[in-house]
XYZ file of C-alpha atoms in Angstrom:
493
model
C 76.453 115.145 107.763
C 79.747 116.662 106.533
C 80.893 116.489 102.952
C 82.839 113.329 102.201
C 85.057 112.511 99.269
C 84.174 109.640 96.907
C 86.637 107.426 98.775
C 85.057 108.234 102.096
C 81.640 107.506 100.637
C 82.876 104.051 99.673
C 84.248 103.616 103.193
C 80.963 104.572 104.783
C 79.062 102.149 102.565
C 81.405 99.298 103.388
C 81.291 100.176 107.057
C 77.536 99.965 107.155
C 77.496 96.600 105.381
C 80.116 94.353 106.913
C 80.917 94.129 110.596
C 81.614 91.641 113.275
C 84.318 91.805 115.915
C 86.903 89.032 115.919
C 87.080 86.929 119.080
C 90.207 87.274 121.237
C 92.483 84.221 121.092
C 93.601 82.707 124.390
C 96.901 83.667 125.987
C 99.794 81.342 125.224
C 103.108 80.964 127.044
C 106.210 79.289 125.693
C 109.961 79.199 126.054
C 111.166 82.760 125.582
C 107.882 84.260 124.494
C 104.563 85.528 125.739
C 101.448 85.395 123.556
C 98.758 87.831 124.676
C 95.233 88.349 123.276
C 94.414 91.835 122.042
C 90.830 92.970 121.709
C 89.490 93.949 118.309
C 88.143 97.495 118.103
C 84.583 97.799 119.409
C 81.876 97.860 116.772
C 78.886 100.136 116.716
C 75.496 98.491 117.213
C 73.773 98.091 113.884
C 76.888 98.576 111.763
C 79.011 96.046 109.921
C 82.732 96.380 109.748
C 84.062 93.954 107.733
C 97.795 92.461 114.144
C 102.943 86.526 119.216
C 106.300 85.783 119.930
C 109.377 83.605 120.224
C 112.777 84.624 121.400
C 113.066 88.355 120.719
C 110.108 89.304 118.573
C 106.748 90.891 119.171
C 103.836 90.041 116.907
C 100.622 91.969 116.943
C 97.693 90.275 115.287
C 95.593 92.516 113.096
C 91.902 92.030 112.498
C 90.520 92.980 109.104
C 87.931 95.660 109.893
C 87.525 96.860 106.300
C 88.801 100.377 106.842
C 92.285 100.275 108.315
C 94.817 98.017 110.038
C 94.942 98.922 113.704
C 96.522 97.810 116.949
C 95.813 98.469 120.593
C 98.568 100.067 122.622
C 98.706 101.051 126.281
C 99.890 104.526 127.213
C 100.916 105.521 130.726
C 100.574 103.728 134.061
C 98.221 102.045 134.446
C 97.969 101.530 130.656
C 95.255 103.541 128.959
C 94.201 101.432 125.969
C 94.033 103.247 122.629
C 93.396 101.800 119.165
C 95.757 103.226 116.544
C 96.221 102.782 112.819
C 99.399 100.811 111.988
C 101.142 102.941 109.398
C 104.315 102.108 107.470
C 103.954 105.379 105.577
C 104.559 107.818 108.467
C 106.787 107.970 111.528
C 104.883 109.572 114.420
C 102.838 107.953 117.181
C 99.968 110.219 118.159
C 96.536 109.821 119.781
C 93.296 111.622 120.651
C 91.965 112.998 117.327
C 89.017 115.390 117.410
C 86.203 112.989 116.511
C 83.885 115.849 115.546
C 86.018 116.577 112.462
C 85.891 113.029 111.041
C 84.629 112.923 107.464
C 81.387 111.041 108.152
C 78.981 110.461 111.006
C 79.899 106.769 111.118
C 83.617 107.485 111.349
C 82.948 110.085 114.018
C 81.027 107.541 116.107
C 83.712 104.874 115.599
C 86.366 107.394 116.604
C 84.803 107.674 120.044
C 85.230 103.902 120.590
C 88.994 103.878 120.010
C 90.063 105.078 123.460
C 91.587 108.270 124.835
C 94.848 109.077 126.631
C 94.883 111.539 129.526
C 98.410 112.383 130.745
C 96.964 113.580 134.054
C 95.750 110.045 134.791
C 99.171 108.439 134.393
C 101.146 107.667 137.555
C 104.441 107.262 135.653
C 104.161 110.347 135.589
C 103.896 111.697 132.060
C 106.299 114.489 131.029
C 105.080 117.278 128.805
C 104.146 119.116 126.848
C 107.695 118.937 125.429
C 107.029 120.800 122.189
C 104.532 120.813 119.381
C 104.164 120.079 115.686
C 101.641 120.109 112.849
C 101.515 117.074 110.556
C 99.711 117.151 107.226
C 98.719 113.947 105.477
C 97.606 113.373 101.912
C 98.603 113.268 98.280
C 99.599 116.818 97.236
C 97.988 116.149 93.863
C 94.619 115.103 95.380
C 92.974 117.621 97.697
C 90.296 115.113 98.726
C 92.919 113.186 100.725
C 94.214 116.108 102.817
C 93.968 115.823 106.615
C 96.037 117.283 109.446
C 96.799 117.099 113.161
C 98.434 119.533 115.573
C 100.069 117.765 118.518
C 101.833 118.457 121.806
C 104.610 116.017 122.645
C 104.552 113.972 125.854
C 106.785 111.223 127.200
C 105.313 108.218 129.018
C 105.414 104.424 129.064
C 104.124 102.496 126.028
C 102.954 98.888 126.303
C 101.937 96.068 123.972
C 100.090 93.629 126.169
C 102.401 92.907 129.123
C 105.600 94.022 127.362
C 106.537 97.612 126.931
C 109.044 100.433 126.782
C 109.588 103.518 128.927
C 110.038 107.226 128.250
C 108.509 107.022 124.775
C 107.805 110.352 123.098
C 104.475 110.630 121.269
C 101.929 113.219 120.278
C 98.657 114.181 121.932
C 96.333 116.022 119.577
C 95.349 119.612 120.283
C 93.566 120.041 116.946
C 92.793 117.701 114.060
C 90.944 117.859 110.758
C 89.598 114.771 108.999
C 91.148 112.129 111.273
C 89.143 109.515 113.134
C 91.860 107.456 114.876
C 95.390 107.822 116.211
C 98.398 106.587 114.239
C 101.347 104.335 115.093
C 103.975 105.293 112.516
C 106.598 102.664 111.631
C 108.464 104.602 108.934
C 111.649 106.629 109.494
C 111.523 110.356 110.174
C 111.157 112.184 106.857
C 114.038 114.535 107.594
C 116.314 112.716 110.059
C 115.711 109.176 108.871
C 116.779 106.299 111.120
C 119.106 108.306 113.377
C 116.951 108.681 116.507
C 116.535 112.410 115.980
C 114.801 114.527 117.076
C 113.757 111.672 119.401
C 113.654 107.868 119.336
C 110.701 106.554 117.371
C 108.827 103.520 118.689
C 110.730 100.859 116.717
C 114.108 102.348 117.738
C 113.036 102.439 121.378
C 112.030 98.758 121.260
C 115.501 97.822 120.011
C 117.455 100.170 122.287
C 115.570 99.043 125.391
C 116.148 95.359 124.555
C 112.571 94.389 123.759
C 113.714 93.197 120.318
C 117.216 92.516 118.970
C 117.218 95.180 116.270
C 114.882 97.640 114.582
C 113.180 95.147 112.277
C 109.525 94.270 111.757
C 107.609 92.046 109.354
C 104.205 92.792 107.866
C 101.596 90.199 106.885
C 98.223 91.802 106.124
C 96.493 88.801 104.517
C 93.770 88.894 101.917
C 90.408 90.604 102.252
C 88.530 87.537 103.483
C 90.915 87.016 106.414
C 89.931 88.363 109.800
C 93.499 88.734 111.017
C 96.975 89.465 109.741
C 100.079 90.231 111.737
C 102.938 92.552 112.395
C 105.963 91.016 114.111
C 108.488 93.284 115.779
C 111.909 91.625 115.737
C 110.816 88.387 114.054
C 109.849 86.542 110.873
C 107.146 83.882 110.509
C 108.335 81.164 108.085
C 104.805 79.777 107.812
C 103.470 82.884 106.130
C 105.306 83.071 102.779
C 106.520 81.093 99.759
C 110.123 80.989 98.542
C 113.119 82.933 99.821
C 112.841 86.492 101.058
C 114.482 88.784 98.511
C 116.460 91.713 99.891
C 116.074 95.127 98.288
C 117.724 98.396 99.339
C 115.434 101.125 100.630
C 115.496 104.274 98.490
C 114.376 107.870 99.161
C 111.049 109.386 98.156
C 110.543 111.739 95.222
C 111.983 114.726 97.112
C 114.906 112.787 98.585
C 113.144 112.280 101.903
C 113.425 109.131 104.033
C 110.726 106.561 103.265
C 110.098 102.824 103.363
C 110.427 102.780 99.578
C 112.092 100.423 97.113
C 112.544 99.979 93.376
C 109.902 98.029 91.485
C 111.284 96.244 88.422
C 108.080 95.376 86.572
C 104.303 95.239 86.722
C 101.559 93.595 84.732
C 98.277 91.707 84.659
C 97.798 87.948 84.460
C 94.512 86.989 82.853
C 93.726 84.846 79.804
C 96.461 86.946 78.242
C 99.420 88.057 80.337
C 101.097 91.441 80.130
C 104.441 92.333 81.712
C 105.860 95.841 81.593
C 109.339 96.733 82.810
C 109.640 99.966 84.715
C 112.667 102.187 85.222
C 113.777 105.532 86.625
C 111.543 107.577 88.905
C 108.502 105.550 87.861
C 110.012 102.450 89.498
C 110.129 103.857 93.051
C 107.200 102.785 95.252
C 106.463 103.375 98.926
C 105.033 100.591 101.106
C 102.183 102.125 103.086
C 99.823 100.082 105.269
C 98.035 103.320 106.197
C 96.708 103.784 102.667
C 93.839 101.764 101.281
C 93.809 102.468 97.526
C 97.265 102.239 95.945
C 98.451 105.359 94.143
C 100.385 104.960 90.892
C 101.676 107.335 88.255
C 99.879 107.494 84.960
C 102.449 105.490 82.964
C 102.086 102.623 85.469
C 98.374 102.888 86.204
C 96.995 103.173 82.669
C 98.176 99.759 81.371
C 96.617 98.108 84.433
C 93.368 100.037 84.024
C 93.228 99.112 80.334
C 93.836 95.413 81.057
C 90.999 95.450 83.619
C 88.614 97.278 81.291
C 88.388 100.128 83.788
C 86.856 103.556 83.299
C 87.450 106.769 85.202
C 84.646 107.845 87.556
C 85.571 111.072 89.340
C 88.918 110.120 90.926
C 88.192 106.381 91.015
C 88.469 103.596 88.434
C 85.234 101.663 87.978
C 85.421 98.072 86.695
C 82.899 95.392 85.814
C 82.070 93.367 88.932
C 82.158 90.158 86.905
C 85.958 90.302 87.086
C 85.686 89.173 90.702
C 84.518 85.789 89.449
C 87.477 85.320 87.105
C 90.924 84.009 87.897
C 93.835 86.351 87.443
C 96.066 88.846 89.194
C 97.714 92.233 89.050
C 101.446 91.612 89.350
C 104.349 93.647 90.760
C 107.977 92.595 90.313
C 110.810 93.260 92.775
C 114.080 91.863 91.459
C 113.412 88.148 90.917
C 110.259 88.130 93.055
C 106.773 88.753 91.663
C 103.971 89.649 94.066
C 100.701 88.533 92.495
C 97.584 90.276 93.771
C 94.416 88.302 92.930
C 91.545 90.245 91.420
C 89.345 89.582 94.454
C 91.810 91.518 96.634
C 92.584 94.240 94.104
C 88.951 94.974 93.223
C 86.682 96.657 95.777
C 83.007 95.717 95.607
C 80.756 98.399 97.073
C 77.674 96.513 95.894
C 77.019 93.563 93.550
C 76.912 96.012 90.656
C 79.412 98.696 91.760
C 83.112 97.797 91.800
C 86.369 99.766 91.722
C 89.988 98.958 90.960
C 92.201 99.380 94.009
C 94.242 102.203 92.540
C 94.100 105.887 91.712
C 96.406 107.998 89.564
C 98.863 110.357 91.272
C 101.536 112.839 90.235
C 103.368 112.475 93.553
C 105.040 109.569 95.375
C 103.796 106.192 94.202
C 102.255 104.142 97.002
C 101.585 100.448 97.320
C 98.686 100.462 99.753
C 96.586 97.703 101.269
C 95.164 96.623 97.909
C 98.663 95.378 96.985
C 100.414 94.804 100.332
C 97.879 92.108 101.276
C 99.427 89.725 98.733
C 103.012 90.027 99.987
C 105.127 89.281 103.054
C 107.458 92.186 103.895
C 110.319 92.474 106.380
C 111.582 96.015 106.990
C 115.128 96.394 108.356
C 115.707 99.942 109.583
C 119.295 99.427 110.670
C 120.447 98.117 107.282
C 118.018 100.174 105.209
C 116.535 97.196 103.443
C 113.211 95.513 102.792
C 112.830 91.774 102.196
C 109.868 90.605 100.102
C 108.075 87.350 99.242
C 104.648 86.134 98.118
C 102.328 85.718 101.103
C 100.907 82.300 102.013
C 99.657 80.403 105.058
C 100.869 76.897 105.890
C 99.972 76.433 109.527
C 100.651 77.749 113.003
C 103.337 80.319 113.535
C 106.981 79.339 113.030
C 108.658 82.532 114.184
C 112.400 83.071 114.143
C 113.989 86.109 115.710
C 116.273 88.447 113.845
C 119.816 89.146 114.959
C 121.999 92.236 114.985
C 124.390 93.908 112.572
C 124.604 93.725 108.748
C 123.024 90.241 108.640
C 120.292 90.893 111.187
C 117.734 89.496 108.757
C 119.047 86.114 107.581
C 118.402 84.648 104.140
C 115.153 82.908 105.051
C 113.111 80.477 102.968
C 109.460 80.075 103.828
C 107.958 76.735 104.748
C 104.978 77.214 102.430
C 104.490 75.753 98.977
C 102.563 77.088 96.008
C 99.577 75.034 97.168
C 99.555 77.069 100.405
C 98.982 80.409 98.699
C 96.103 82.349 100.203
C 94.362 82.276 96.843
C 94.673 81.020 93.295
C 95.515 83.571 90.651
C 94.804 81.164 87.840
C 98.167 81.347 86.085
C 97.231 78.195 84.180
C 94.584 80.172 82.294
C 97.169 82.205 80.371
C 96.761 81.555 76.663
C 99.088 84.234 75.279
C 101.686 86.747 76.401
C 101.863 90.315 75.152
C 105.258 91.758 74.169
C 107.252 93.193 77.078
C 107.352 96.991 77.115
C 109.323 99.468 79.227
C 108.028 102.664 80.829
C 109.585 105.386 82.987
C 112.628 107.629 82.790
C 115.095 109.445 85.010
C 117.291 108.007 87.747
C 116.542 106.188 90.986
C 117.663 108.201 94.048
C 119.773 106.701 96.821
C 120.416 107.569 100.456
C 123.653 109.330 101.409
C 126.321 106.960 102.692
C 126.658 109.072 105.850
C 123.916 107.702 108.094
C 123.630 111.042 109.888
C 123.166 113.048 106.690
C 119.801 114.548 105.892
C 118.611 114.305 102.272
C 116.606 117.530 102.492
C 114.639 119.724 104.873
C 111.253 118.141 104.243
C 108.921 116.976 106.933
C 109.962 118.806 110.082
C 106.826 120.873 110.475
C 104.876 119.395 107.613
C 104.629 115.812 106.483
C 104.565 115.499 102.719
C 103.450 111.907 103.107
C 101.355 110.848 100.176
C 99.095 108.924 102.429
C 96.318 108.697 99.904
C 93.150 107.418 101.489
C 93.921 107.801 105.144
C 90.848 106.854 107.145
C 88.676 109.876 107.675
C 89.967 111.334 104.446
C 89.102 108.881 101.745
C 89.333 105.318 103.010
C 87.521 102.234 101.964
C 89.271 99.514 103.678
C 89.768 99.348 107.400
C 91.538 96.646 109.073
C 91.183 96.970 112.683
C 92.957 94.785 114.497
C 94.102 92.746 116.593
C 93.188 89.618 117.701
C 96.327 88.778 119.575
C 99.787 89.907 120.450
C 102.711 87.681 121.033
C 105.623 89.175 122.835
C 109.012 87.592 122.624
C 111.695 88.996 124.830
C 115.173 89.492 123.446
C 117.594 86.982 124.937
């Protein structure tokens, strides 16, 4: 068995303890949309592994598999089904990792169940190879997270259920280290951003080919006990959040590169005593990354949270008392006037009844809000207007999906149908007995994108991704969400 990092050890333990595949929902047809079931990733015998559509949007239902959020896509004609990790922290779509280099025997075996694309079996026909590239994933300050893939580019059809796009460029792996599944990147190109260079990324192709109205998608991961969440291309589900979506401008990463990042205004912990800390400068910039399990925060942000949770450093993890899972409270992150409250039961990872870890690690690189935080929020990413809209996640019934439009107001000012009583969990705000004085941390300035949409902030990322992906599965994951119980496809009118 190969060496595995502490994070991968946690992943393997969770994998071997929790697993049942989610049943596929029935197909559903309606005016202007097509709802298609998508099969959850196959499970290994004897193991436990604990992302629809109306008028112009595509929603893929995600199934919580405890290690990553994944979706099934079809490549070529006829479609060759491949399960890929849904990743808002990187931009490339690639498939066919070398399963023999996965970081554990379990991940290697799972890798072989995720499907394989053979361009020679496509009758489209596939075009390629069109070029090649090496992509490196991981936090530069944490060697245990480093993985890589070398890919050849091909062009072929790409489908989501019965809807799809043509002539999509994607990578086919020629060599990989530490990866156990393909990746569907939904972030802009690190170097060229949202411009469609050097080729159209998947979200841009969906919009340009009329599958959705504009390059917008919403993300709803749900809490740990849920079996499914969703990603909606071109739409917003008003039954999955509380309050009004707050719009924030996207900002560059720490090296000026293009990211799905925004400015965080505050953070804190709500327990019997609440603590709110304002954050400014470079320490306020966070990247939204569904491809990372443990969130990665700089020391000045992480330490107050660790202290409030009574955490202690164990190797590169933060151990906490498991009794905190039985208490009400939350770890809180502020964005403008919106506070995303993450309940302890979603922020704390229980490996066993007596071994628990906080869902964060300390980094010196880009700060990342991974699955441990994203589960508590509802996020709408607008590529064309370089904005993200945020709200507290909830669930108040069947889908109520509206489609986005085009232009500067593509994402309207939307208020969710849910009330506080519809929150996915209680954070116990009524238990607060005192509030600590508000402090401020961080320094420096917050970067911004150039006003010229064709300008490149720097030369990063063309042959090497500096993505601080943190615990990418096969590197140091603990939480997989595999996906997909159903896909709803709504055709643009």
